[in-house]
PDB file of C-alpha atoms in Angstrom:
ATOM      1  CA  MET A  18      66.297 249.213  27.983  1.00 58.00           C
ATOM      2  CA  LYS A  19      62.679 248.195  27.853  1.00 62.00           C
ATOM      3  CA  ILE A  20      63.339 246.990  24.313  1.00 62.00           C
ATOM      4  CA  PHE A  21      65.977 244.551  25.629  1.00 54.00           C
ATOM      5  CA  PHE A  22      63.944 243.498  28.422  1.00 53.00           C
ATOM      6  CA  ASN A  23      60.983 242.654  26.088  1.00 56.00           C
ATOM      7  CA  PHE A  24      63.316 240.957  23.642  1.00 56.00           C
ATOM      8  CA  GLY A  25      64.597 238.714  26.449  1.00 55.00           C
ATOM      9  CA  LEU A  26      61.154 237.735  27.578  1.00 53.00           C
ATOM     10  CA  LEU A  27      60.226 236.809  23.952  1.00 52.00           C
ATOM     11  CA  LEU A  28      63.451 234.746  23.613  1.00 51.00           C
ATOM     12  CA  PHE A  29      62.883 232.914  26.895  1.00 57.00           C
ATOM     13  CA  SER A  30      59.373 232.253  25.950  1.00 61.00           C
ATOM     14  CA  ILE A  31      59.863 231.005  22.383  1.00 62.00           C
ATOM     15  CA  ILE A  32      63.242 228.950  22.717  1.00 58.00           C
ATOM     16  CA  PRO A  33      61.722 226.404  25.114  1.00 57.00           C
ATOM     17  CA  CYS A  34      58.794 225.867  22.595  1.00 52.00           C
ATOM     18  CA  ILE A  35      61.195 225.484  19.573  1.00 56.00           C
ATOM     19  CA  LEU A  36      63.221 222.964  21.557  1.00 50.00           C
ATOM     20  CA  MET A  37      60.062 220.823  22.564  1.00 52.00           C
ATOM     21  CA  PHE A  38      59.367 220.432  18.980  1.00 53.00           C
ATOM     22  CA  ILE A  39      62.917 219.448  17.899  1.00 54.00           C
ATOM     23  CA  GLN A  40      63.611 216.930  20.701  1.00 50.00           C
ATOM     24  CA  LYS A  41      62.893 213.254  19.709  1.00 56.00           C
ATOM     25  CA  PRO A  42      60.048 211.776  21.917  1.00 54.00           C
ATOM     26  CA  THR A  43      61.738 209.537  24.487  1.00 57.00           C
ATOM     27  CA  LYS A  44      60.569 205.849  24.349  1.00 64.00           C
ATOM     28  CA  ILE A  45      58.821 204.621  27.720  1.00 65.00           C
ATOM     29  CA  GLN A  46      61.367 202.801  29.729  1.00 77.00           C
ATOM     30  CA  ASP A  47      59.826 199.998  31.450  1.00 81.00           C
ATOM     31  CA  ARG A  48      61.331 197.840  34.220  1.00 84.00           C
ATOM     32  CA  ASP A  49      62.763 195.366  31.595  1.00 88.00           C
ATOM     33  CA  HIS A  50      64.829 198.177  30.015  1.00 88.00           C
ATOM     34  CA  TRP A  51      66.453 199.123  33.486  1.00 86.00           C
ATOM     35  CA  TYR A  52      66.928 195.561  34.729  1.00 87.00           C
ATOM     36  CA  GLU A  53      68.759 194.676  31.548  1.00 90.00           C
ATOM     37  CA  GLU A  54      70.868 197.750  31.821  1.00 87.00           C
ATOM     38  CA  ALA A  55      71.762 196.829  35.358  1.00 86.00           C
ATOM     39  CA  ARG A  56      72.652 193.311  34.362  1.00 90.00           C
ATOM     40  CA  SER A  57      74.929 194.459  31.434  1.00 91.00           C
ATOM     41  CA  ALA A  58      76.815 197.062  33.908  1.00 86.00           C
ATOM     42  CA  LEU A  59      77.131 194.699  36.779  1.00 84.00           C
ATOM     43  CA  LYS A  60      78.383 191.924  34.390  1.00 88.00           C
ATOM     44  CA  LYS A  61      81.059 194.374  32.841  1.00 86.00           C
ATOM     45  CA  ARG A  62      82.148 195.321  36.251  1.00 80.00           C
ATOM     46  CA  LEU A  63      82.475 192.001  37.450  1.00 82.00           C
ATOM     47  CA  SER A  64      84.298 190.472  34.362  1.00 83.00           C
ATOM     48  CA  SER A  65      87.521 192.757  35.573  1.00 78.00           C
ATOM     49  CA  PHE A  66      87.122 191.783  39.148  1.00 75.00           C
ATOM     50  CA  GLU A  67      89.903 189.753  40.450  1.00 77.00           C
ATOM     51  CA  GLY A  68      89.250 189.225  44.029  1.00 75.00           C
ATOM     52  CA  LYS A  69      87.230 186.442  45.952  1.00 76.00           C
ATOM     53  CA  MET A  70      83.778 186.865  45.407  1.00 77.00           C
ATOM     54  CA  GLY A  71      81.133 185.875  48.144  1.00 78.00           C
ATOM     55  CA  ARG A  72      77.787 186.797  49.399  1.00 76.00           C
ATOM     56  CA  ALA A  73      77.366 189.781  51.161  1.00 75.00           C
ATOM     57  CA  LYS A  74      76.509 189.055  54.968  1.00 76.00           C
ATOM     58  CA  ASN A  75      75.002 192.684  55.671  1.00 75.00           C
ATOM     59  CA  VAL A  76      74.350 195.776  53.551  1.00 75.00           C
ATOM     60  CA  VAL A  77      74.049 199.098  54.908  1.00 76.00           C
ATOM     61  CA  PHE A  78      72.200 201.440  52.566  1.00 75.00           C
ATOM     62  CA  LEU A  79      72.859 205.039  53.426  1.00 75.00           C
ATOM     63  CA  VAL A  80      70.935 207.761  51.366  1.00 75.00           C
ATOM     64  CA  GLY A  81      72.227 211.256  51.526  1.00 75.00           C
ATOM     65  CA  ASP A  82      69.821 213.569  49.944  1.00 72.00           C
ATOM     66  CA  GLY A  83      71.272 216.174  47.779  1.00 75.00           C
ATOM     67  CA  MET A  84      74.714 214.751  48.468  1.00 80.00           C
ATOM     68  CA  GLY A  85      76.054 214.925  44.827  1.00 81.00           C
ATOM     69  CA  ALA A  86      79.843 214.900  43.771  1.00 85.00           C
ATOM     70  CA  SER A  87      80.091 218.696  44.167  1.00 89.00           C
ATOM     71  CA  THR A  88      78.719 218.618  47.677  1.00 90.00           C
ATOM     72  CA  LEU A  89      80.963 215.801  48.866  1.00 90.00           C
ATOM     73  CA  THR A  90      83.940 217.673  47.402  1.00 92.00           C
ATOM     74  CA  ALA A  91      83.037 220.771  49.218  1.00 94.00           C
ATOM     75  CA  SER A  92      82.758 218.706  52.314  1.00 92.00           C
ATOM     76  CA  ARG A  93      86.228 217.321  51.813  1.00 93.00           C
ATOM     77  CA  ILE A  94      87.719 220.729  51.437  1.00 94.00           C
ATOM     78  CA  PHE A  95      85.958 222.205  54.209  1.00 95.00           C
ATOM     79  CA  LYS A  96      87.046 219.398  56.523  1.00 94.00           C
ATOM     80  CA  GLY A  97      90.494 219.733  55.392  1.00 93.00           C
ATOM     81  CA  GLN A  98      90.771 223.439  55.630  1.00 94.00           C
ATOM     82  CA  ARG A  99      89.284 223.155  59.301  1.00 94.00           C
ATOM     83  CA  ARG A 100      92.359 220.990  60.039  1.00 93.00           C
ATOM     84  CA  GLY A 101      94.840 223.429  58.507  1.00 92.00           C
ATOM     85  CA  ASN A 102      95.546 221.479  55.212  1.00 91.00           C
ATOM     86  CA  GLN A 103      94.584 222.419  51.650  1.00 89.00           C
ATOM     87  CA  GLY A 104      91.309 220.324  51.858  1.00 87.00           C
ATOM     88  CA  GLU A 105      91.381 218.314  48.569  1.00 87.00           C
ATOM     89  CA  GLU A 106      93.316 215.482  50.120  1.00 90.00           C
ATOM     90  CA  GLU A 107      90.906 215.054  52.997  1.00 92.00           C
ATOM     91  CA  GLN A 108      88.987 211.923  53.254  1.00 91.00           C
ATOM     92  CA  LEU A 109      85.422 211.595  54.414  1.00 91.00           C
ATOM     93  CA  ILE A 110      84.500 208.537  56.611  1.00 90.00           C
ATOM     94  CA  TRP A 111      82.845 206.549  53.766  1.00 85.00           C
ATOM     95  CA  ASP A 112      85.782 207.089  51.534  1.00 86.00           C
ATOM     96  CA  THR A 113      87.449 204.304  53.701  1.00 86.00           C
ATOM     97  CA  PHE A 114      84.735 201.743  53.296  1.00 83.00           C
ATOM     98  CA  PRO A 115      85.674 198.861  51.283  1.00 78.00           C
ATOM     99  CA  ALA A 116      82.954 199.264  49.049  1.00 77.00           C
ATOM    100  CA  VAL A 117      81.083 202.413  48.057  1.00 79.00           C
ATOM    101  CA  ALA A 118      78.527 203.274  45.255  1.00 79.00           C
ATOM    102  CA  MET A 119      76.996 206.341  43.843  1.00 77.00           C
ATOM    103  CA  ALA A 120      73.685 206.237  42.109  1.00 78.00           C
ATOM    104  CA  LYS A 121      72.365 208.441  39.468  1.00 77.00           C
ATOM    105  CA  THR A 122      68.574 209.096  40.187  1.00 77.00           C
ATOM    106  CA  TYR A 123      66.228 211.355  38.042  1.00 81.00           C
ATOM    107  CA  ASN A 124      62.581 211.334  37.030  1.00 87.00           C
ATOM    108  CA  LEU A 125      61.839 209.968  33.424  1.00 88.00           C
ATOM    109  CA  ASN A 126      59.485 213.016  32.654  1.00 87.00           C
ATOM    110  CA  ALA A 127      60.972 215.785  34.771  1.00 84.00           C
ATOM    111  CA  GLN A 128      64.342 217.534  34.738  1.00 78.00           C
ATOM    112  CA  ILE A 129      64.712 217.587  38.470  1.00 79.00           C
ATOM    113  CA  GLY A 130      64.567 214.558  40.533  1.00 80.00           C
ATOM    114  CA  GLU A 131      61.458 214.189  42.961  1.00 81.00           C
ATOM    115  CA  SER A 132      61.729 212.181  45.919  1.00 80.00           C
ATOM    116  CA  SER A 133      59.247 209.271  45.649  1.00 81.00           C
ATOM    117  CA  ALA A 134      60.358 208.708  42.134  1.00 83.00           C
ATOM    118  CA  CYS A 135      64.083 208.655  43.164  1.00 83.00           C
ATOM    119  CA  ALA A 136      63.126 206.295  45.956  1.00 83.00           C
ATOM    120  CA  THR A 137      61.816 203.988  43.312  1.00 85.00           C
ATOM    121  CA  ALA A 138      65.074 204.331  41.335  1.00 86.00           C
ATOM    122  CA  LEU A 139      67.055 203.394  44.473  1.00 84.00           C
ATOM    123  CA  LEU A 140      64.883 200.902  46.111  1.00 84.00           C
ATOM    124  CA  CYS A 141      63.604 199.030  42.812  1.00 86.00           C
ATOM    125  CA  GLY A 142      66.457 199.667  40.361  1.00 87.00           C
ATOM    126  CA  VAL A 143      63.868 201.294  37.927  1.00 89.00           C
ATOM    127  CA  LYS A 144      63.520 205.007  37.002  1.00 89.00           C
ATOM    128  CA  ALA A 145      60.092 206.402  37.457  1.00 89.00           C
ATOM    129  CA  ASN A 146      57.841 209.250  36.412  1.00 89.00           C
ATOM    130  CA  PHE A 147      57.486 212.385  38.691  1.00 88.00           C
ATOM    131  CA  GLU A 148      55.453 211.820  41.741  1.00 86.00           C
ATOM    132  CA  THR A 149      54.834 208.086  41.419  1.00 86.00           C
ATOM    133  CA  VAL A 150      55.981 205.308  43.789  1.00 85.00           C
ATOM    134  CA  GLY A 151      56.950 201.964  42.884  1.00 86.00           C
ATOM    135  CA  LEU A 152      55.885 202.115  39.208  1.00 88.00           C
ATOM    136  CA  ASP A 153      58.151 201.968  35.918  1.00 89.00           C
ATOM    137  CA  GLY A 154      57.781 204.306  33.083  1.00 88.00           C
ATOM    138  CA  ASN A 155      54.332 203.214  32.344  1.00 90.00           C
ATOM    139  CA  GLY A 156      52.807 204.507  35.508  1.00 87.00           C
ATOM    140  CA  LYS A 157      51.479 208.123  35.212  1.00 87.00           C
ATOM    141  CA  PHE A 158      50.857 210.673  37.911  1.00 85.00           C
ATOM    142  CA  GLU A 159      47.364 210.480  39.349  1.00 82.00           C
ATOM    143  CA  ASN A 160      46.399 207.849  36.957  1.00 84.00           C
ATOM    144  CA  CYS A 161      45.487 204.866  39.113  1.00 81.00           C
ATOM    145  CA  TYR A 162      44.855 202.702  35.895  1.00 84.00           C
ATOM    146  CA  SER A 163      48.221 203.065  34.821  1.00 84.00           C
ATOM    147  CA  SER A 164      49.725 201.430  38.005  1.00 81.00           C
ATOM    148  CA  PHE A 165      47.971 198.104  37.172  1.00 86.00           C
ATOM    149  CA  GLY A 166      50.580 197.014  34.786  1.00 87.00           C
ATOM    150  CA  SER A 167      53.624 199.190  35.881  1.00 88.00           C
ATOM    151  CA  ARG A 168      54.217 198.023  39.351  1.00 88.00           C
ATOM    152  CA  VAL A 169      57.804 197.030  40.365  1.00 89.00           C
ATOM    153  CA  ASP A 170      59.232 195.023  43.375  1.00 88.00           C
ATOM    154  CA  SER A 171      61.277 196.600  45.779  1.00 84.00           C
ATOM    155  CA  LEU A 172      64.371 195.744  47.870  1.00 81.00           C
ATOM    156  CA  ALA A 173      62.237 194.787  50.759  1.00 78.00           C
ATOM    157  CA  TYR A 174      60.309 192.269  48.338  1.00 81.00           C
ATOM    158  CA  TRP A 175      63.518 190.828  47.159  1.00 82.00           C
ATOM    159  CA  ALA A 176      64.979 190.307  50.741  1.00 79.00           C
ATOM    160  CA  GLN A 177      61.745 188.846  51.935  1.00 79.00           C
ATOM    161  CA  GLN A 178      61.851 186.211  49.242  1.00 83.00           C
ATOM    162  CA  GLU A 179      65.378 185.358  50.313  1.00 80.00           C
ATOM    163  CA  GLY A 180      64.014 185.158  54.093  1.00 79.00           C
ATOM    164  CA  THR A 181      66.390 187.941  55.296  1.00 75.00           C
ATOM    165  CA  CYS A 182      64.658 191.031  55.790  1.00 66.00           C
ATOM    166  CA  TYR A 183      65.583 193.673  58.500  1.00 63.00           C
ATOM    167  CA  PHE A 184      65.102 197.294  57.891  1.00 63.00           C
ATOM    168  CA  SER A 185      65.425 200.431  60.022  1.00 60.00           C
ATOM    169  CA  PHE A 186      64.313 203.867  58.778  1.00 59.00           C
ATOM    170  CA  ARG A 187      65.202 207.250  60.408  1.00 57.00           C
ATOM    171  CA  ASN A 188      63.839 210.531  58.602  1.00 53.00           C
ATOM    172  CA  VAL A 189      63.695 208.941  55.219  1.00 52.00           C
ATOM    173  CA  TYR A 190      60.150 209.744  53.709  1.00 56.00           C
ATOM    174  CA  PRO A 191      59.581 208.555  51.009  1.00 54.00           C
ATOM    175  CA  LEU A 192      62.021 205.853  51.063  1.00 55.00           C
ATOM    176  CA  ASP A 193      59.969 204.056  53.839  1.00 55.00           C
ATOM    177  CA  ILE A 194      56.849 204.486  51.832  1.00 56.00           C
ATOM    178  CA  ARG A 195      58.478 202.891  48.716  1.00 53.00           C
ATOM    179  CA  PHE A 196      59.190 199.659  50.653  1.00 56.00           C
ATOM    180  CA  TYR A 197      55.628 198.900  51.087  1.00 55.00           C
ATOM    181  CA  ASN A 198      53.340 200.999  48.833  1.00 59.00           C
ATOM    182  CA  VAL A 199      52.665 201.468  45.008  1.00 62.00           C
ATOM    183  CA  SER A 200      50.767 204.401  43.927  1.00 62.00           C
ATOM    184  CA  ALA A 201      50.317 206.749  40.952  1.00 62.00           C
ATOM    185  CA  TYR A 202      50.210 209.470  43.332  1.00 60.00           C
ATOM    186  CA  LYS A 203      52.765 209.548  46.141  1.00 60.00           C
ATOM    187  CA  ASP A 204      50.689 211.717  48.638  1.00 60.00           C
ATOM    188  CA  ILE A 205      47.709 209.384  48.540  1.00 56.00           C
ATOM    189  CA  LEU A 206      48.753 208.277  52.061  1.00 52.00           C
ATOM    190  CA  SER A 207      48.998 211.652  53.531  1.00 50.00           C
ATOM    191  CA  LYS A 208      46.443 213.703  52.044  1.00 47.00           C
ATOM    192  CA  PRO A 209      42.592 213.420  52.806  1.00 43.00           C
ATOM    193  CA  ILE A 210      40.528 212.465  49.608  1.00 43.00           C
ATOM    194  CA  LEU A 211      37.365 214.417  49.242  1.00 41.00           C
ATOM    195  CA  ILE A 212      34.495 212.806  47.414  1.00 38.00           C
TER     196      ILE A 212
END
């Protein structure tokens, strides 16, 4: 039994090292990469749209942290079964909205999404590195010099440029800091700096 345990430990420590050497290095994806990807996706979707296009009067931006497709499916089933139905056919309130979108947020240099970099993706349209706020892929964690050339504008900036800006926040850290701050270290605003 001890041999299997040691062999398992050896496997779990060697395989990630081997995979690290096999993987291709990722190209740094700056703001231009993400803006172009968004333009082409939007153009593709709008080319098949047949309805009347106008300008939105209001936009409600709801962020449900951790609400992926599986969580929403489980919620629909639970709601439906509480009503005595199968559950899968149930609708959540936003299933009835005229327009709903899902966003895929992740960090460029980490497998699991971290809140400040994901907020940058949601509010700036640009994927970011772990623990950075308002920077593209060139911004590095705890490297202030990297932030000089990698700052990206946010939804608030664009709205202010249009002369229409009203935002209300409720329990949304770090979404609120992303509207107004840029940093190579997201906690710079909340932790004391010792010199």
